[in-house]
CSV table of C-alpha atoms in Angstrom, one decimal:
chain,number,residue,atom,x,y,z
A,1,MET,CA,-0.9,94.2,-130.6
A,2,THR,CA,-2.9,91.0,-129.7
A,3,LYS,CA,-2.3,88.1,-132.0
A,4,TYR,CA,-5.1,86.2,-133.7
A,5,TYR,CA,-4.3,82.9,-135.6
A,6,ALA,CA,-6.2,82.9,-138.7
A,7,GLU,CA,-8.5,80.1,-139.3
A,8,PRO,CA,-7.0,77.0,-141.1
A,9,PHE,CA,-10.1,76.5,-143.1
A,10,LYS,CA,-12.6,78.5,-145.4
A,11,ILE,CA,-16.3,79.0,-144.6
A,12,LYS,CA,-18.7,77.1,-147.0
A,13,MET,CA,-22.0,77.4,-145.1
A,14,VAL,CA,-23.4,79.9,-142.8
A,15,GLU,CA,-26.2,80.0,-140.1
A,16,PRO,CA,-28.0,83.2,-139.4
A,17,ILE,CA,-28.1,84.4,-136.0
A,18,LYS,CA,-30.0,87.4,-134.4
A,19,MET,CA,-29.6,89.8,-131.4
A,20,LEU,CA,-32.7,90.5,-129.4
A,21,THR,CA,-33.2,93.9,-127.8
A,22,ARG,CA,-32.1,94.3,-124.2
A,23,GLU,CA,-35.7,94.3,-123.0
A,24,GLU,CA,-36.4,91.1,-124.8
A,25,ARG,CA,-33.4,89.4,-123.3
A,26,ILE,CA,-34.5,90.6,-119.8
A,27,GLU,CA,-37.8,89.0,-120.5
A,28,LYS,CA,-36.3,85.8,-121.9
A,29,ILE,CA,-34.0,85.2,-118.9
A,30,ARG,CA,-36.9,85.9,-116.5
A,31,ASN,CA,-39.0,83.3,-118.3
A,32,ALA,CA,-36.1,80.9,-118.2
A,33,HIS,CA,-36.2,81.1,-114.4
A,34,TYR,CA,-32.7,82.7,-114.5
A,35,ASN,CA,-31.2,79.4,-115.7
A,36,VAL,CA,-29.3,79.6,-118.9
A,37,PHE,CA,-30.1,76.1,-119.9
A,38,TYR,CA,-33.8,76.9,-120.3
A,39,LEU,CA,-33.2,79.7,-122.9
A,40,ASP,CA,-34.0,78.8,-126.5
A,41,SER,CA,-31.0,78.7,-128.9
A,42,ASP,CA,-32.9,81.1,-131.3
A,43,ASP,CA,-32.9,83.8,-128.3
A,44,VAL,CA,-29.0,83.4,-128.0
A,45,TYR,CA,-26.6,85.6,-130.1
A,46,ILE,CA,-23.2,84.0,-129.2
A,47,ASP,CA,-23.6,80.7,-127.6
A,48,LEU,CA,-20.7,79.7,-125.2
A,49,LEU,CA,-22.8,77.4,-123.0
A,50,THR,CA,-20.6,74.5,-123.8
A,51,ASP,CA,-18.1,73.2,-126.4
A,52,SER,CA,-19.6,69.7,-126.3
A,53,GLY,CA,-21.2,68.7,-129.5
A,54,THR,CA,-21.5,72.4,-130.8
A,55,GLY,CA,-18.5,72.3,-133.1
A,56,ALA,CA,-18.7,72.6,-136.9
A,57,MET,CA,-17.9,69.4,-138.7
A,58,SER,CA,-15.7,69.3,-141.8
A,59,ALA,CA,-16.4,68.7,-145.4
A,60,ASN,CA,-14.8,65.2,-144.9
A,61,GLN,CA,-16.9,64.5,-141.9
A,62,TRP,CA,-20.2,65.5,-143.7
A,63,ALA,CA,-19.0,63.2,-146.7
A,64,GLY,CA,-18.5,60.4,-144.1
A,65,VAL,CA,-22.0,61.0,-142.7
A,66,MET,CA,-23.4,60.2,-146.3
A,67,VAL,CA,-21.5,56.8,-146.5
A,68,GLY,CA,-22.1,55.8,-142.8
A,69,ASP,CA,-22.9,52.1,-142.5
A,70,GLU,CA,-26.1,51.6,-140.7
A,71,ALA,CA,-25.8,47.8,-140.1
A,72,TYR,CA,-26.8,46.8,-136.6
A,73,SER,CA,-23.8,44.5,-136.4
A,74,GLY,CA,-20.3,44.7,-137.7
A,75,SER,CA,-20.5,47.8,-139.7
A,76,ARG,CA,-17.9,49.2,-141.9
A,77,SER,CA,-18.1,52.5,-139.9
A,78,TYR,CA,-17.5,50.7,-136.7
A,79,LYS,CA,-14.3,49.1,-138.2
A,80,ASN,CA,-13.2,52.4,-139.4
A,81,LEU,CA,-13.7,53.9,-135.9
A,82,MET,CA,-11.7,51.0,-134.3
A,83,ALA,CA,-8.7,51.6,-136.7
A,84,SER,CA,-8.8,55.4,-136.1
A,85,ALA,CA,-8.9,54.9,-132.4
A,86,LYS,CA,-6.2,52.4,-132.2
A,87,ASP,CA,-3.9,54.7,-134.3
A,88,ILE,CA,-4.4,57.5,-131.8
A,89,PHE,CA,-4.6,55.8,-128.4
A,90,GLY,CA,-2.6,52.7,-128.9
A,91,TYR,CA,-5.2,50.6,-127.0
A,92,GLU,CA,-6.4,47.2,-127.9
A,93,TYR,CA,-10.2,47.6,-127.1
A,94,PHE,CA,-12.7,50.4,-127.7
A,95,GLN,CA,-16.6,50.5,-127.0
A,96,PRO,CA,-18.6,53.4,-128.7
A,97,VAL,CA,-21.3,54.8,-126.7
A,98,HIS,CA,-23.7,57.8,-127.3
A,99,GLN,CA,-21.7,60.3,-125.3
A,100,GLY,CA,-19.3,60.8,-122.4
A,101,ARG,CA,-21.7,60.4,-119.6
A,102,ALA,CA,-22.8,57.1,-121.0
A,103,ALA,CA,-19.2,55.9,-120.8
A,104,GLU,CA,-19.2,57.0,-117.2
A,105,LYS,CA,-22.5,55.1,-116.6
A,106,VAL,CA,-21.0,51.9,-118.2
A,107,VAL,CA,-17.6,52.2,-116.4
A,108,MET,CA,-18.1,53.7,-112.9
A,109,PRO,CA,-20.1,50.8,-111.4
A,110,ILE,CA,-17.5,48.2,-112.3
A,111,PHE,CA,-15.0,50.0,-110.0
A,112,LEU,CA,-17.1,51.9,-107.4
A,113,HIS,CA,-20.0,51.3,-104.9
A,114,GLU,CA,-20.8,52.2,-101.5
A,115,GLY,CA,-17.8,52.6,-99.1
A,116,LYS,CA,-15.4,53.3,-102.1
A,117,VAL,CA,-13.9,56.7,-103.2
A,118,ALA,CA,-12.7,58.0,-106.5
A,119,ILE,CA,-9.8,60.5,-106.4
A,120,SER,CA,-9.2,62.8,-109.4
A,121,ASN,CA,-7.2,65.9,-110.2
A,122,MET,CA,-10.9,67.3,-110.4
A,123,HIS,CA,-14.2,65.6,-111.4
A,124,PHE,CA,-16.3,67.3,-113.8
A,125,ASP,CA,-20.1,67.4,-113.1
A,126,THR,CA,-21.2,64.3,-114.8
A,127,THR,CA,-18.2,62.3,-113.5
A,128,ARG,CA,-19.0,63.4,-110.0
A,129,ALA,CA,-22.6,62.5,-110.5
A,130,HIS,CA,-21.8,59.0,-111.7
A,131,VAL,CA,-19.4,58.4,-108.9
A,132,GLU,CA,-22.1,59.3,-106.5
A,133,LEU,CA,-24.9,57.4,-108.4
A,134,ALA,CA,-22.6,54.3,-107.9
A,135,GLY,CA,-22.7,55.0,-104.1
A,136,ALA,CA,-19.0,56.2,-103.9
A,137,ARG,CA,-17.6,59.6,-102.9
A,138,ALA,CA,-15.7,61.9,-105.4
A,139,ILE,CA,-12.5,63.4,-104.0
A,140,ASP,CA,-10.7,66.2,-105.8
A,141,CYS,CA,-6.8,66.5,-105.4
A,142,VAL,CA,-5.7,69.2,-107.8
A,143,ILE,CA,-2.5,71.2,-107.1
A,144,PRO,CA,-2.6,74.3,-104.8
A,145,GLU,CA,-1.3,76.5,-107.8
A,146,ALA,CA,-4.7,75.9,-109.5
A,147,LEU,CA,-6.4,77.9,-106.8
A,148,ASP,CA,-4.3,80.9,-107.6
A,149,THR,CA,-5.9,82.3,-110.8
A,150,VAL,CA,-3.5,85.2,-111.3
A,151,ASN,CA,-0.2,83.7,-111.2
A,152,TYR,CA,1.3,81.6,-114.0
A,153,HIS,CA,1.9,78.0,-113.8
A,154,PRO,CA,2.0,75.8,-117.1
A,155,PHE,CA,0.2,72.8,-115.8
A,156,LYS,CA,-2.4,74.0,-113.3
A,157,GLY,CA,-4.5,70.8,-114.1
A,158,ASN,CA,-2.0,68.6,-112.3
A,159,MET,CA,-2.7,66.0,-109.6
A,160,ASP,CA,-1.3,66.9,-106.2
A,161,ILE,CA,1.0,64.0,-105.9
A,162,GLU,CA,2.0,64.3,-102.2
A,163,ARG,CA,-1.7,64.8,-101.2
A,164,LEU,CA,-2.7,61.8,-103.3
A,165,LYS,CA,-0.5,59.6,-101.4
A,166,LYS,CA,-2.0,60.9,-98.1
A,167,LEU,CA,-5.7,60.4,-99.4
A,168,ILE,CA,-4.8,56.8,-100.5
A,169,GLU,CA,-3.4,56.0,-96.9
A,170,GLU,CA,-6.2,57.9,-95.3
A,171,TYR,CA,-9.0,56.1,-97.1
A,172,GLY,CA,-7.2,52.9,-97.4
A,173,PRO,CA,-6.0,51.5,-100.8
A,174,GLU,CA,-8.6,48.8,-100.8
A,175,ASN,CA,-11.2,51.7,-100.6
A,176,VAL,CA,-10.0,53.6,-103.4
A,177,GLY,CA,-11.9,52.3,-106.4
A,178,MET,CA,-10.1,54.3,-109.1
A,179,ILE,CA,-7.9,57.3,-109.9
A,180,ILE,CA,-9.3,59.5,-112.5
A,181,ILE,CA,-7.0,61.9,-114.5
A,182,THR,CA,-9.1,64.6,-116.2
A,183,VAL,CA,-7.4,66.0,-119.4
A,184,THR,CA,-7.6,68.9,-119.7
A,185,ASN,CA,-8.9,69.8,-116.2
A,186,ASN,CA,-12.2,71.2,-117.0
A,187,SER,CA,-13.2,72.3,-113.5
A,188,ALA,CA,-9.8,73.8,-112.8
A,189,GLY,CA,-10.3,76.1,-115.8
A,190,GLY,CA,-9.6,74.0,-118.8
A,191,GLN,CA,-5.9,73.5,-117.5
A,192,PRO,CA,-3.6,71.0,-118.9
A,193,VAL,CA,-1.8,68.1,-116.9
A,194,SER,CA,1.8,67.5,-117.7
A,195,MET,CA,3.1,64.1,-118.9
A,196,ASP,CA,5.4,64.0,-115.8
A,197,ASN,CA,2.4,64.4,-113.6
A,198,ILE,CA,0.5,61.6,-115.4
A,199,LYS,CA,3.4,59.3,-115.2
A,200,LYS,CA,3.9,60.0,-111.5
A,201,THR,CA,0.2,59.5,-110.7
A,202,SER,CA,0.2,56.3,-112.7
A,203,GLU,CA,3.2,55.0,-110.8
A,204,ILE,CA,1.5,55.7,-107.4
A,205,ALA,CA,-1.6,54.0,-108.5
A,206,LYS,CA,0.2,51.0,-109.6
A,207,SER,CA,2.1,50.8,-106.4
A,208,TYR,CA,-1.1,50.5,-104.6
A,209,ASN,CA,-2.8,48.3,-107.4
A,210,ILE,CA,-5.4,51.0,-108.1
A,211,PRO,CA,-6.7,51.3,-111.6
A,212,VAL,CA,-6.2,54.6,-113.6
A,213,CYS,CA,-8.9,55.9,-115.8
A,214,ILE,CA,-8.3,59.1,-118.1
A,215,ASP,CA,-11.4,61.3,-118.6
A,216,ALA,CA,-10.2,62.0,-122.2
A,217,ALA,CA,-12.7,64.4,-123.5
A,218,ARG,CA,-10.1,67.2,-124.4
A,219,TYR,CA,-7.0,64.8,-124.8
A,220,ALA,CA,-5.7,66.4,-128.0
A,221,GLU,CA,-5.7,69.9,-126.4
A,222,ASN,CA,-3.9,68.6,-123.5
A,223,ALA,CA,-1.2,67.1,-125.8
A,224,TYR,CA,-0.9,70.4,-127.6
A,225,PHE,CA,-0.1,72.1,-124.1
A,226,ILE,CA,2.5,69.3,-123.4
A,227,LYS,CA,4.0,69.8,-126.8
A,228,ASN,CA,4.4,73.5,-126.3
A,229,ARG,CA,5.2,73.8,-122.5
A,230,GLU,CA,7.0,70.5,-121.4
A,231,ASP,CA,10.6,69.9,-122.0
A,232,GLY,CA,11.4,66.9,-124.4
A,233,TYR,CA,8.0,67.1,-126.3
A,234,SER,CA,8.5,70.0,-128.8
A,235,ASP,CA,9.5,67.8,-131.6
A,236,LYS,CA,6.9,65.1,-131.0
A,237,SER,CA,3.7,64.9,-132.8
A,238,ILE,CA,0.3,65.3,-131.1
A,239,LYS,CA,-0.4,61.5,-131.7
A,240,ASP,CA,2.9,60.4,-130.2
A,241,ILE,CA,2.2,62.6,-127.1
A,242,ALA,CA,-1.4,61.1,-126.9
A,243,ARG,CA,-0.1,57.5,-127.2
A,244,GLU,CA,2.4,58.1,-124.3
A,245,MET,CA,-0.3,59.8,-122.2
A,246,PHE,CA,-2.7,56.9,-122.6
A,247,SER,CA,0.1,54.3,-121.9
A,248,TYR,CA,0.0,55.3,-118.2
A,249,ALA,CA,-3.6,54.5,-117.7
A,250,ASP,CA,-5.7,51.2,-117.7
A,251,LEU,CA,-8.7,52.5,-119.5
A,252,PHE,CA,-10.4,55.8,-120.4
A,253,THR,CA,-13.8,57.3,-120.9
A,254,MET,CA,-14.4,59.9,-123.5
A,255,SER,CA,-17.0,62.4,-124.7
A,256,ALA,CA,-16.2,62.6,-128.4
A,257,LYS,CA,-18.3,65.6,-128.8
A,258,LYS,CA,-15.1,67.8,-127.9
A,259,ASP,CA,-11.9,66.9,-129.4
A,260,ALA,CA,-13.4,64.6,-132.0
A,261,ILE,CA,-15.3,67.6,-133.1
A,262,ILE,CA,-18.7,65.7,-133.7
A,263,ASN,CA,-22.3,66.4,-132.5
A,264,MET,CA,-22.8,63.1,-130.7
A,265,GLY,CA,-20.7,60.3,-129.5
A,266,GLY,CA,-18.5,58.8,-126.9
A,267,LEU,CA,-15.9,56.1,-126.4
A,268,VAL,CA,-14.6,53.8,-123.8
A,269,GLY,CA,-10.9,52.6,-124.2
A,270,VAL,CA,-9.5,49.5,-122.5
A,271,LYS,CA,-5.7,49.1,-122.8
A,272,ASN,CA,-5.0,45.3,-122.7
A,273,ASP,CA,-7.4,43.7,-120.2
A,274,PRO,CA,-9.9,41.4,-122.2
A,275,GLU,CA,-11.7,40.4,-119.1
A,276,LEU,CA,-12.5,44.0,-118.2
A,277,PHE,CA,-13.5,44.7,-121.8
A,278,GLU,CA,-16.0,41.7,-121.6
A,279,VAL,CA,-17.7,43.4,-118.6
A,280,VAL,CA,-17.8,46.8,-120.5
A,281,LYS,CA,-19.4,45.1,-123.5
A,282,ALA,CA,-21.9,43.3,-121.3
A,283,ARG,CA,-23.0,46.5,-119.5
A,284,THR,CA,-23.1,48.4,-122.9
A,285,ILE,CA,-25.5,46.1,-124.5
A,286,PRO,CA,-28.5,46.8,-122.2
A,287,TYR,CA,-27.7,50.5,-121.8
A,288,GLU,CA,-26.6,51.6,-125.1
A,289,GLY,CA,-27.2,49.0,-127.8
A,290,PHE,CA,-25.1,46.3,-129.5
A,291,VAL,CA,-21.4,46.7,-129.1
A,292,SER,CA,-20.7,47.8,-132.7
A,293,TYR,CA,-23.0,50.8,-132.5
A,294,GLY,CA,-23.3,51.6,-128.8
A,295,GLY,CA,-26.3,54.0,-129.2
A,296,LEU,CA,-25.0,55.7,-132.2
A,297,SER,CA,-26.1,55.8,-135.8
A,298,GLY,CA,-23.4,54.6,-138.4
A,299,ARG,CA,-23.0,58.0,-139.8
A,300,ASP,CA,-22.1,59.4,-136.3
A,301,ILE,CA,-19.6,56.6,-135.8
A,302,GLU,CA,-18.1,57.4,-139.4
A,303,ALA,CA,-17.9,61.1,-138.4
A,304,MET,CA,-16.2,60.3,-135.2
A,305,ALA,CA,-13.6,58.1,-136.9
A,306,ILE,CA,-12.7,61.1,-139.1
A,307,GLY,CA,-13.0,63.7,-136.4
A,308,LEU,CA,-10.6,61.9,-134.1
A,309,GLN,CA,-7.9,62.3,-136.8
A,310,GLU,CA,-8.7,66.0,-137.6
A,311,GLY,CA,-8.7,66.9,-133.8
A,312,THR,CA,-5.0,66.1,-133.7
A,313,ASP,CA,-4.0,68.3,-136.5
A,314,PHE,CA,-1.4,70.8,-135.2
A,315,ASP,CA,-2.4,73.7,-137.3
A,316,TYR,CA,-6.1,73.2,-136.1
A,317,LEU,CA,-5.1,73.1,-132.5
A,318,LYS,CA,-2.8,76.2,-132.8
A,319,TYR,CA,-5.9,78.1,-134.2
A,320,ARG,CA,-8.2,76.5,-131.7
A,321,ILE,CA,-6.1,77.3,-128.6
A,322,GLY,CA,-5.1,80.7,-130.2
A,323,GLN,CA,-8.7,81.7,-130.0
A,324,MET,CA,-8.7,81.5,-126.1
A,325,GLU,CA,-5.3,83.2,-126.0
A,326,TYR,CA,-6.7,86.1,-128.1
A,327,LEU,CA,-9.7,86.4,-125.9
A,328,ALA,CA,-7.6,86.2,-122.7
A,329,GLU,CA,-5.1,88.8,-123.9
A,330,LYS,CA,-8.1,91.2,-124.6
A,331,LEU,CA,-9.4,90.6,-121.1
A,332,ASP,CA,-5.8,91.5,-119.7
A,333,GLU,CA,-6.0,94.7,-121.4
A,334,ALA,CA,-9.6,95.3,-119.9
A,335,GLY,CA,-8.4,94.3,-116.3
A,336,ILE,CA,-10.9,91.4,-116.2
A,337,ALA,CA,-9.7,88.4,-114.1
A,338,TYR,CA,-9.7,84.8,-115.3
A,339,GLN,CA,-7.9,81.5,-114.7
A,340,SER,CA,-4.5,82.3,-116.2
A,341,PRO,CA,-2.9,80.9,-118.3
A,342,VAL,CA,-5.8,80.5,-120.4
A,343,GLY,CA,-7.3,76.9,-120.8
A,344,GLY,CA,-7.7,74.9,-124.0
A,345,HIS,CA,-11.4,75.0,-124.7
A,346,ALA,CA,-12.6,77.9,-122.7
A,347,VAL,CA,-11.8,81.1,-120.8
A,348,PHE,CA,-12.9,80.8,-117.3
A,349,LEU,CA,-13.8,84.3,-115.8
A,350,ASP,CA,-13.0,84.7,-112.1
A,351,ALA,CA,-16.4,85.8,-110.8
A,352,LYS,CA,-15.2,85.7,-107.3
A,353,LYS,CA,-12.6,88.5,-108.1
A,354,LEU,CA,-15.0,90.5,-110.4
A,355,LEU,CA,-18.0,90.3,-107.9
A,356,PRO,CA,-16.5,90.0,-104.5
A,357,HIS,CA,-19.6,91.4,-102.8
A,358,ILE,CA,-21.6,88.3,-103.9
A,359,PRO,CA,-20.9,85.4,-101.4
A,360,TYR,CA,-20.6,81.8,-102.9
A,361,TYR,CA,-24.1,80.8,-101.6
A,362,GLU,CA,-25.6,83.5,-103.8
A,363,PHE,CA,-23.7,82.2,-106.9
A,364,PRO,CA,-21.5,85.1,-108.2
A,365,ALA,CA,-20.6,83.0,-111.4
A,366,GLN,CA,-24.2,82.4,-112.1
A,367,ALA,CA,-24.9,86.1,-111.5
A,368,LEU,CA,-22.2,87.0,-114.1
A,369,ALA,CA,-23.6,84.5,-116.7
A,370,ILE,CA,-27.0,86.0,-116.4
A,371,GLU,CA,-25.8,89.5,-116.8
A,372,LEU,CA,-23.6,88.6,-119.8
A,373,TYR,CA,-26.7,87.3,-121.5
A,374,ILE,CA,-28.7,90.4,-120.6
A,375,GLU,CA,-25.8,92.7,-121.8
A,376,ALA,CA,-25.2,91.1,-125.1
A,377,GLY,CA,-27.2,87.8,-125.6
A,378,ILE,CA,-24.1,85.7,-124.9
A,379,ARG,CA,-24.8,82.4,-123.2
A,380,SER,CA,-22.0,81.1,-120.8
A,381,CYS,CA,-22.4,78.9,-117.7
A,382,ASP,CA,-21.5,78.7,-114.0
A,383,ILE,CA,-18.6,76.5,-113.0
A,384,GLY,CA,-18.8,77.1,-109.3
A,385,SER,CA,-20.8,76.6,-106.3
A,386,TYR,CA,-24.1,76.7,-108.1
A,387,MET,CA,-22.8,73.7,-110.3
A,388,MET,CA,-21.4,71.9,-107.2
A,389,GLY,CA,-24.6,71.6,-105.6
A,390,ASN,CA,-25.2,70.2,-102.0
A,391,ASP,CA,-23.2,67.8,-99.9
A,392,PRO,CA,-24.6,64.3,-100.5
A,393,ASP,CA,-24.2,63.4,-96.8
A,394,THR,CA,-25.2,66.7,-95.0
A,395,GLY,CA,-27.4,68.5,-97.6
A,396,GLU,CA,-25.5,71.7,-97.1
A,397,GLN,CA,-24.4,73.9,-100.1
A,398,ILE,CA,-20.9,73.1,-101.1
A,399,GLU,CA,-18.5,76.1,-101.3
A,400,SER,CA,-16.6,75.6,-104.5
A,401,GLU,CA,-12.8,76.3,-104.6
A,402,PHE,CA,-13.6,78.4,-107.8
A,403,GLU,CA,-16.3,80.7,-108.8
A,404,PHE,CA,-16.0,80.5,-112.6
A,405,THR,CA,-18.1,81.8,-115.4
A,406,ARG,CA,-17.0,79.6,-118.3
A,407,LEU,CA,-16.9,80.9,-121.9
A,408,ALA,CA,-16.7,77.6,-123.7
A,409,VAL,CA,-15.8,78.4,-127.4
A,410,PRO,CA,-17.3,75.9,-130.0
A,411,ARG,CA,-14.9,74.4,-132.5
A,412,ARG,CA,-14.6,76.0,-135.9
A,413,VAL,CA,-17.8,78.2,-135.3
A,414,TYR,CA,-17.1,81.8,-134.2
A,415,THR,CA,-14.7,84.4,-135.7
A,416,GLN,CA,-12.4,87.1,-134.2
A,417,SER,CA,-15.3,89.6,-134.4
A,418,HIS,CA,-17.4,87.4,-132.2
A,419,LEU,CA,-14.7,87.4,-129.6
A,420,ASP,CA,-14.4,91.1,-129.7
A,421,VAL,CA,-18.2,91.4,-128.9
A,422,ILE,CA,-17.7,89.2,-125.8
A,423,VAL,CA,-14.9,91.5,-124.5
A,424,GLU,CA,-16.9,94.6,-125.1
A,425,ALA,CA,-19.9,93.1,-123.2
A,426,LEU,CA,-17.6,92.1,-120.2
A,427,LYS,CA,-16.1,95.7,-120.1
A,428,ALA,CA,-19.6,97.2,-119.9
A,429,ILE,CA,-20.6,94.7,-117.1
A,430,LYS,CA,-17.3,95.7,-115.3
A,431,GLU,CA,-18.5,99.3,-115.2
A,432,ARG,CA,-21.5,98.5,-113.3
A,433,LYS,CA,-20.3,95.3,-111.4
A,434,ASP,CA,-21.1,96.9,-107.9
A,435,THR,CA,-24.9,96.9,-108.9
A,436,LEU,CA,-25.1,93.1,-109.6
A,437,LYS,CA,-27.1,91.1,-107.2
A,438,GLY,CA,-26.9,87.4,-106.2
A,439,TYR,CA,-29.5,84.7,-106.7
A,440,ARG,CA,-31.3,82.0,-104.7
A,441,ILE,CA,-32.6,78.8,-105.8
A,442,THR,CA,-36.5,78.4,-105.7
A,443,TRP,CA,-36.4,74.7,-106.9
A,444,GLU,CA,-33.7,72.1,-107.6
A,445,PRO,CA,-33.5,68.3,-108.5
A,446,GLU,CA,-31.4,65.8,-106.4
A,447,VAL,CA,-28.7,65.4,-109.1
A,448,LEU,CA,-27.0,67.7,-111.5
A,449,ARG,CA,-29.1,70.6,-110.4
A,450,HIS,CA,-27.6,73.3,-112.5
A,451,PHE,CA,-29.3,71.9,-115.7
A,452,THR,CA,-32.8,72.3,-114.4
A,453,ALA,CA,-32.8,74.3,-111.2
A,454,LYS,CA,-35.0,77.4,-111.0
A,455,LEU,CA,-33.7,80.7,-109.5
A,456,GLU,CA,-34.7,84.2,-108.7
A,457,PRO,CA,-32.6,87.3,-108.0
A,458,LEU,CA,-32.1,88.5,-104.5
A,459,LYS,CA,-33.8,91.9,-103.8
């Protein structure tokens, strides 16, 4: 029998949600130009679009909101955040910003410009965008095992070490602006990166004098996987594992809207380079605001200080990732393919396997996301060729190595019954999968098109 880990909390406040009729949902997605980002949240029954900023804050966090210090400079909440971050990451310097992409906007142009490349186990969408906006090129270097969605590998998010060396030699060490380690590896299916792989990546980077940056959005979930899957870490705390992870990097960017369980906020961490931190501060002030608030209200900073600590709680992480494991086991029973083993924050459905008749340029993962909304009012999103966009040099549609429809589960929001609804909807779609059609884009912006592009179904 499939195991569900009971919530390590009790529910004190509820928010009503409603289910539209099938006919209403068809009309809503048509009016949204078949782009789930255009849907109103009131028209969504179960919202799995993202786990970013959509979690439920705790009683302690809401209490912190009420005592947040809104001083423009040197606030008490800022000091609390600095102490909380140092306790977890072990770094010397931290800069709050309003979210993860703001951290990337501050950091990327320091290291990247035209003629440079950034190499990552996999760039996520905003990271790739900021690399390219800086004039550089983003190169993905994940292990080949990640491409096999069926067979088990404990750390499918790992950097391909041998290929990393070849890429550095191919482009020239002087042209590699930075190496980015994304934990967990979102684009590969929320897959973790092992401590051994982080260490080896760091050693290679240092041998070429290339800085290492961790994309730390889901660092606590990654630490949980290390504790449970990697030899030598079962007796270590999540914080101890996190400190070791970050010791192998020079800096990090972080969307705190994930593992810090807040609705808005981000962080830049610099290990022990005061000169680099001065540049970070100088870039923050014109873009985000003064260094002690970085585009955030004091109440958000206070909630982040508390949420960083709560996100490292082992019982919470066991329940959190247990939800993904429960959903995955139900999909196994239904014969529905996903990136296996399941990731930390989401289940990544393998739309390429479910809808093999839809080619990448007709966006099978987007087609599945649209059908999931029509079937049960569930909003998910494409992590595939539709999200990848066009090659910045040729303008041609990029073929993604994955065609994932991501079911990103918000933290502390949905129950076992909601997960069961998702499974039943997917089983119904599987029964008629051969009738599903692809889509074409009728309008798209130049950057991050999946947020605002407009589509229509192919006849």
